[in-house]
Amino acid sequence: IEEAKKLSGAPGCVECGRCVAACPNRAIEPKDGMPAVVPGRCTSCGGCVSACHSGGRVMVGRKVSVAEVLDEVTKDTIFYDESGGGVTFSGGEPLAQPEFLVSLVKACREMGIHTAIDTSGYGSPDTLLEVADHADLILYDIKSLRDDVHQQVTGVDNSLILSNLRRLAAHPVEVIVRVPLIPGVNDADRDIELMAEFLSGLEWRRQVRVDLLPYHRIGMDKYERLGRVYAMAEAQPPSREQLDRVLASLRGHGFITRIGG
């Protein structure tokens, strides 16, 4: 599995300029006397890291094997046993690495470790169902039932995501639907009604829970460190009044609903 990569200027930078010269994409330029990544140009090729002799630029993230991940997982077995918890595979999108994910989930099941998958549902239906066969819990994000809105905020349509949730509803695995609630994007009365109607129409094998995830701005600092533009800088977290309104609407349709999850 390849974790998120980041090129960063560390305290070891001596302002030699080697990283600027080594970048094939001209993605590094001086800023306030220090080399800085130009948003949108960096491809994480690592050329600047190789050129840096002072340790001022590092690549964060590495490829690991299934066995290496399991070694880390099993270190906390005593805590899983005492708390009733387990392992959550998230991302990014875990379904984007299907063979790796399936192998990990199967191994955790064999070791008796509770396993949850946090997914957007945008992945192969066959992979999703194979994972569901071995996982204990699926945390399934739904962002918008309106395809035009979904296209605008995620870059893809929602047809695969919705059809995959239909498949999961008919599967015995436990599913918790999670709705990132974003003011001005998916919090209007019509948006919530469409969500409730869709979820109510699925053939669930068990009672479904819906968790509301209020939008927050914690990620803004991360975008800045990565040299990327934060497209939702003007958006504000929903008020308690807004959250209560959505909770009441979903509970009115018979869902177990809570804030957070």
Coordinates of N, CA, C and O in Angstrom, one line a residue, residues 142-232:
I142 N -22.1 8.8 2.0 CA -22.9 9.3 0.9 C -22.9 10.9 0.9 O -23.2 11.5 2.0
K143 N -22.5 11.5 -0.1 CA -22.3 12.9 -0.1 C -23.5 13.7 -0.7 O -23.9 14.7 -0.2
S144 N -24.1 13.2 -1.8 CA -25.3 13.9 -2.4 C -26.0 12.9 -3.3 O -25.4 12.1 -4.0
L145 N -27.3 13.0 -3.2 CA -28.2 12.2 -4.1 C -28.4 12.9 -5.5 O -28.8 12.3 -6.4
R146 N -28.0 14.2 -5.5 CA -28.2 14.9 -6.8 C -26.9 14.8 -7.6 O -25.8 15.2 -7.1
D147 N -27.0 14.2 -8.7 CA -25.8 13.8 -9.5 C -25.0 15.0 -9.9 O -23.8 15.0 -10.0
D148 N -25.7 16.1 -10.3 CA -25.0 17.3 -10.7 C -24.1 17.9 -9.6 O -23.0 18.3 -9.8
V149 N -24.7 17.9 -8.4 CA -23.9 18.3 -7.2 C -22.8 17.4 -6.9 O -21.6 17.9 -6.7
H150 N -23.0 16.1 -7.0 CA -21.9 15.1 -6.7 C -20.8 15.3 -7.7 O -19.6 15.2 -7.4
Q151 N -21.2 15.5 -9.0 CA -20.2 15.7 -10.0 C -19.3 16.9 -9.7 O -18.1 16.9 -9.8
Q152 N -20.0 18.0 -9.3 CA -19.3 19.3 -9.0 C -18.3 19.2 -7.9 O -17.2 19.7 -7.9
V153 N -18.7 18.5 -6.8 CA -17.9 18.5 -5.6 C -16.9 17.4 -5.5 O -15.9 17.4 -4.8
T154 N -17.1 16.3 -6.3 CA -16.2 15.1 -6.2 C -15.5 14.8 -7.6 O -14.5 14.1 -7.6
G155 N -16.1 15.3 -8.7 CA -15.5 15.0 -10.0 C -16.0 13.8 -10.6 O -15.6 13.5 -11.8
V156 N -16.9 13.0 -9.9 CA -17.5 11.8 -10.5 C -19.0 11.8 -10.2 O -19.5 12.4 -9.3
D157 N -19.7 11.0 -11.1 CA -21.2 10.9 -10.8 C -21.4 9.9 -9.7 O -20.5 9.2 -9.2
N158 N -22.6 9.8 -9.2 CA -22.9 9.0 -8.0 C -23.6 7.7 -8.3 O -23.9 6.9 -7.4
S159 N -23.7 7.3 -9.6 CA -24.4 6.1 -9.9 C -23.8 4.8 -9.4 O -24.5 4.0 -8.8
L160 N -22.4 4.7 -9.5 CA -21.8 3.5 -8.9 C -21.9 3.5 -7.4 O -22.1 2.4 -6.8
I161 N -21.7 4.6 -6.8 CA -21.8 4.6 -5.3 C -23.2 4.2 -4.8 O -23.3 3.4 -3.9
L162 N -24.3 4.7 -5.5 CA -25.6 4.3 -5.1 C -25.9 2.9 -5.4 O -26.6 2.2 -4.6
S163 N -25.5 2.4 -6.5 CA -25.7 1.0 -6.8 C -25.0 0.0 -5.9 O -25.5 -1.0 -5.5
N164 N -23.8 0.4 -5.5 CA -23.0 -0.4 -4.6 C -23.7 -0.4 -3.2 O -23.7 -1.5 -2.5
L165 N -24.3 0.7 -2.8 CA -25.0 0.7 -1.5 C -26.2 -0.2 -1.6 O -26.6 -0.9 -0.6
R166 N -26.9 -0.3 -2.7 CA -28.0 -1.2 -2.9 C -27.6 -2.6 -2.7 O -28.3 -3.4 -2.0
R167 N -26.4 -3.0 -3.2 CA -25.9 -4.3 -3.0 C -25.6 -4.6 -1.6 O -25.8 -5.7 -1.0
L168 N -25.0 -3.6 -0.9 CA -24.6 -3.8 0.5 C -25.8 -3.9 1.4 O -25.8 -4.7 2.4
A169 N -26.9 -3.2 1.1 CA -28.1 -3.3 1.9 C -28.7 -4.7 1.9 O -29.2 -5.1 2.9
A170 N -28.5 -5.5 0.8 CA -28.9 -6.8 0.8 C -27.9 -7.8 1.3 O -28.2 -9.0 1.3
H171 N -26.8 -7.3 1.8 CA -25.7 -8.2 2.4 C -25.9 -8.2 3.9 O -26.3 -7.2 4.5
P172 N -25.5 -9.3 4.6 CA -25.7 -9.4 6.0 C -24.7 -8.5 6.8 O -24.8 -8.3 8.0
V173 N -23.6 -8.0 6.2 CA -22.6 -7.2 6.9 C -23.3 -5.9 7.5 O -24.2 -5.4 6.9
E174 N -22.8 -5.5 8.7 CA -23.3 -4.3 9.3 C -22.9 -3.1 8.5 O -21.7 -3.0 8.1
V175 N -23.8 -2.2 8.2 CA -23.4 -1.0 7.5 C -23.9 0.3 8.2 O -25.0 0.3 8.7
I176 N -23.0 1.3 8.4 CA -23.4 2.6 8.9 C -23.2 3.6 7.8 O -22.1 3.7 7.2
V177 N -24.3 4.2 7.4 CA -24.2 5.3 6.4 C -23.8 6.6 7.0 O -24.3 7.0 8.1
R178 N -22.8 7.2 6.4 CA -22.3 8.5 7.0 C -22.4 9.6 5.9 O -22.1 9.4 4.8
V179 N -23.0 10.7 6.4 CA -23.3 11.8 5.5 C -22.5 13.0 6.0 O -22.7 13.6 7.0
P180 N -21.4 13.4 5.2 CA -20.7 14.6 5.5 C -21.6 15.8 5.2 O -22.0 16.0 4.0
L181 N -22.0 16.5 6.2 CA -23.0 17.6 6.0 C -22.3 18.9 5.8 O -21.6 19.5 6.7
I182 N -22.5 19.5 4.6 CA -21.7 20.6 4.2 C -22.7 21.7 3.8 O -23.5 21.6 2.8
P183 N -22.7 22.8 4.6 CA -23.7 23.9 4.3 C -23.5 24.5 2.8 O -22.4 24.7 2.4
G184 N -24.6 24.6 2.2 CA -24.6 25.1 0.8 C -24.3 24.1 -0.3 O -24.4 24.3 -1.5
V185 N -24.1 22.8 0.2 CA -23.8 21.7 -0.8 C -24.9 20.7 -0.7 O -25.5 20.3 -1.7
N186 N -25.1 20.2 0.6 CA -26.1 19.0 0.7 C -26.9 19.1 1.9 O -27.4 18.1 2.4
D187 N -27.1 20.3 2.4 CA -27.9 20.5 3.7 C -29.3 21.0 3.5 O -30.0 21.3 4.5
A188 N -29.7 21.3 2.3 CA -31.0 21.9 2.1 C -32.1 20.8 2.4 O -31.8 19.6 2.4
D189 N -33.3 21.2 2.7 CA -34.4 20.3 3.0 C -34.5 19.3 1.9 O -34.8 18.1 2.2
R190 N -34.5 19.7 0.7 CA -34.7 18.8 -0.5 C -33.5 17.8 -0.5 O -33.8 16.6 -0.8
D191 N -32.3 18.2 -0.2 CA -31.2 17.2 -0.2 C -31.4 16.1 0.9 O -31.2 14.9 0.6
I192 N -31.9 16.5 2.0 CA -32.1 15.5 3.1 C -33.2 14.6 2.8 O -33.2 13.4 3.1
E193 N -34.3 15.2 2.2 CA -35.4 14.4 1.8 C -35.0 13.3 0.8 O -35.4 12.2 0.8
L194 N -34.3 13.7 -0.2 CA -33.8 12.8 -1.3 C -33.0 11.7 -0.6 O -33.1 10.5 -1.0
M195 N -32.1 12.0 0.3 CA -31.3 11.1 1.0 C -32.1 10.1 1.8 O -32.0 8.8 1.7
A196 N -33.1 10.6 2.5 CA -34.0 9.7 3.3 C -34.8 8.8 2.4 O -35.0 7.6 2.7
E197 N -35.3 9.3 1.3 CA -36.1 8.5 0.4 C -35.3 7.4 -0.2 O -35.8 6.3 -0.3
F198 N -34.1 7.7 -0.6 CA -33.3 6.7 -1.2 C -32.9 5.6 -0.2 O -33.1 4.4 -0.5
L199 N -32.5 6.0 1.0 CA -32.1 5.0 2.0 C -33.3 4.2 2.5 O -33.2 2.9 2.7
S200 N -34.5 4.8 2.5 CA -35.7 4.1 3.0 C -36.1 3.0 1.9 O -36.8 2.0 2.3
G201 N -35.8 3.3 0.7 CA -36.2 2.4 -0.4 C -35.3 1.2 -0.6 O -35.6 0.3 -1.4
L202 N -34.2 1.1 0.2 CA -33.3 -0.1 0.0 C -33.8 -1.3 0.9 O -34.5 -1.1 1.9
E203 N -33.4 -2.5 0.4 CA -33.9 -3.7 1.1 C -32.8 -4.1 2.1 O -32.1 -5.0 2.0
W204 N -32.9 -3.4 3.3 CA -31.9 -3.6 4.3 C -32.1 -4.9 5.0 O -33.2 -5.3 5.3
R205 N -31.0 -5.6 5.3 CA -31.0 -6.9 6.1 C -31.1 -6.6 7.6 O -31.4 -7.5 8.3
R206 N -30.9 -5.4 8.0 CA -30.9 -5.0 9.4 C -31.3 -3.5 9.5 O -31.3 -2.8 8.5
Q207 N -31.6 -3.0 10.7 CA -31.9 -1.6 10.8 C -30.7 -0.8 10.6 O -29.6 -1.2 11.0
V208 N -30.8 0.3 9.8 CA -29.7 1.1 9.4 C -29.5 2.3 10.3 O -30.4 2.9 10.8
R209 N -28.2 2.6 10.5 CA -27.9 3.8 11.2 C -27.3 4.8 10.3 O -26.5 4.5 9.4
V210 N -27.6 6.1 10.5 CA -27.1 7.2 9.7 C -26.3 8.2 10.6 O -26.9 8.7 11.5
D211 N -25.0 8.4 10.4 CA -24.2 9.3 11.2 C -24.0 10.6 10.4 O -23.6 10.5 9.2
L212 N -24.3 11.7 11.0 CA -24.0 13.0 10.3 C -22.6 13.4 10.7 O -22.2 13.5 11.9
L213 N -21.8 13.8 9.7 CA -20.4 14.3 9.9 C -20.4 15.8 9.6 O -20.3 16.1 8.4
P214 N -20.5 16.7 10.6 CA -20.5 18.1 10.3 C -19.2 18.6 9.6 O -18.2 18.2 10.0
Y215 N -19.4 19.4 8.6 CA -18.2 19.9 7.9 C -17.3 20.7 8.9 O -17.9 21.4 9.8
H216 N -16.0 20.5 8.8 CA -15.1 21.3 9.7 C -14.0 21.8 8.8 O -13.8 21.4 7.6
R217 N -13.2 22.7 9.3 CA -12.1 23.3 8.5 C -10.7 22.9 9.0 O -9.7 23.6 8.7
I218 N -10.6 21.7 9.7 CA -9.3 21.3 10.2 C -8.3 21.0 9.1 O -7.1 21.2 9.2
G219 N -8.8 20.6 7.9 CA -7.9 20.3 6.8 C -7.3 21.5 6.1 O -6.4 21.3 5.3
M220 N -7.7 22.7 6.4 CA -7.1 23.8 5.7 C -5.6 23.9 5.9 O -4.9 24.2 4.9
D221 N -5.1 23.7 7.1 CA -3.7 23.8 7.4 C -2.9 22.7 6.6 O -1.8 23.0 6.1
K222 N -3.5 21.5 6.4 CA -2.8 20.5 5.7 C -2.7 20.9 4.2 O -1.6 20.7 3.6
Y223 N -3.7 21.5 3.6 CA -3.7 21.9 2.2 C -2.5 22.9 2.1 O -1.8 22.9 1.1
E224 N -2.4 23.8 3.0 CA -1.4 24.9 3.0 C 0.0 24.2 3.0 O 0.9 24.6 2.2
R225 N 0.2 23.2 3.9 CA 1.5 22.6 4.0 C 1.8 21.8 2.7 O 3.0 21.7 2.3
L226 N 0.8 21.3 2.0 CA 1.0 20.6 0.8 C 1.1 21.5 -0.4 O 1.3 21.0 -1.6
G227 N 0.9 22.8 -0.2 CA 1.0 23.7 -1.3 C -0.2 23.7 -2.2 O -0.1 24.0 -3.4
R228 N -1.3 23.3 -1.7 CA -2.5 23.1 -2.5 C -3.6 24.2 -2.2 O -3.6 24.7 -1.0
V229 N -4.4 24.5 -3.1 CA -5.5 25.5 -2.9 C -6.7 24.8 -2.2 O -7.2 23.7 -2.7
Y230 N -7.2 25.3 -1.1 CA -8.3 24.8 -0.4 C -9.6 25.4 -1.0 O -9.9 26.6 -0.8
A231 N -10.3 24.6 -1.8 CA -11.4 25.2 -2.6 C -12.6 25.6 -1.7 O -13.5 26.4 -2.2
M232 N -12.7 25.1 -0.5 CA -13.9 25.4 0.3 C -13.5 26.4 1.5 O -14.1 26.3 2.6

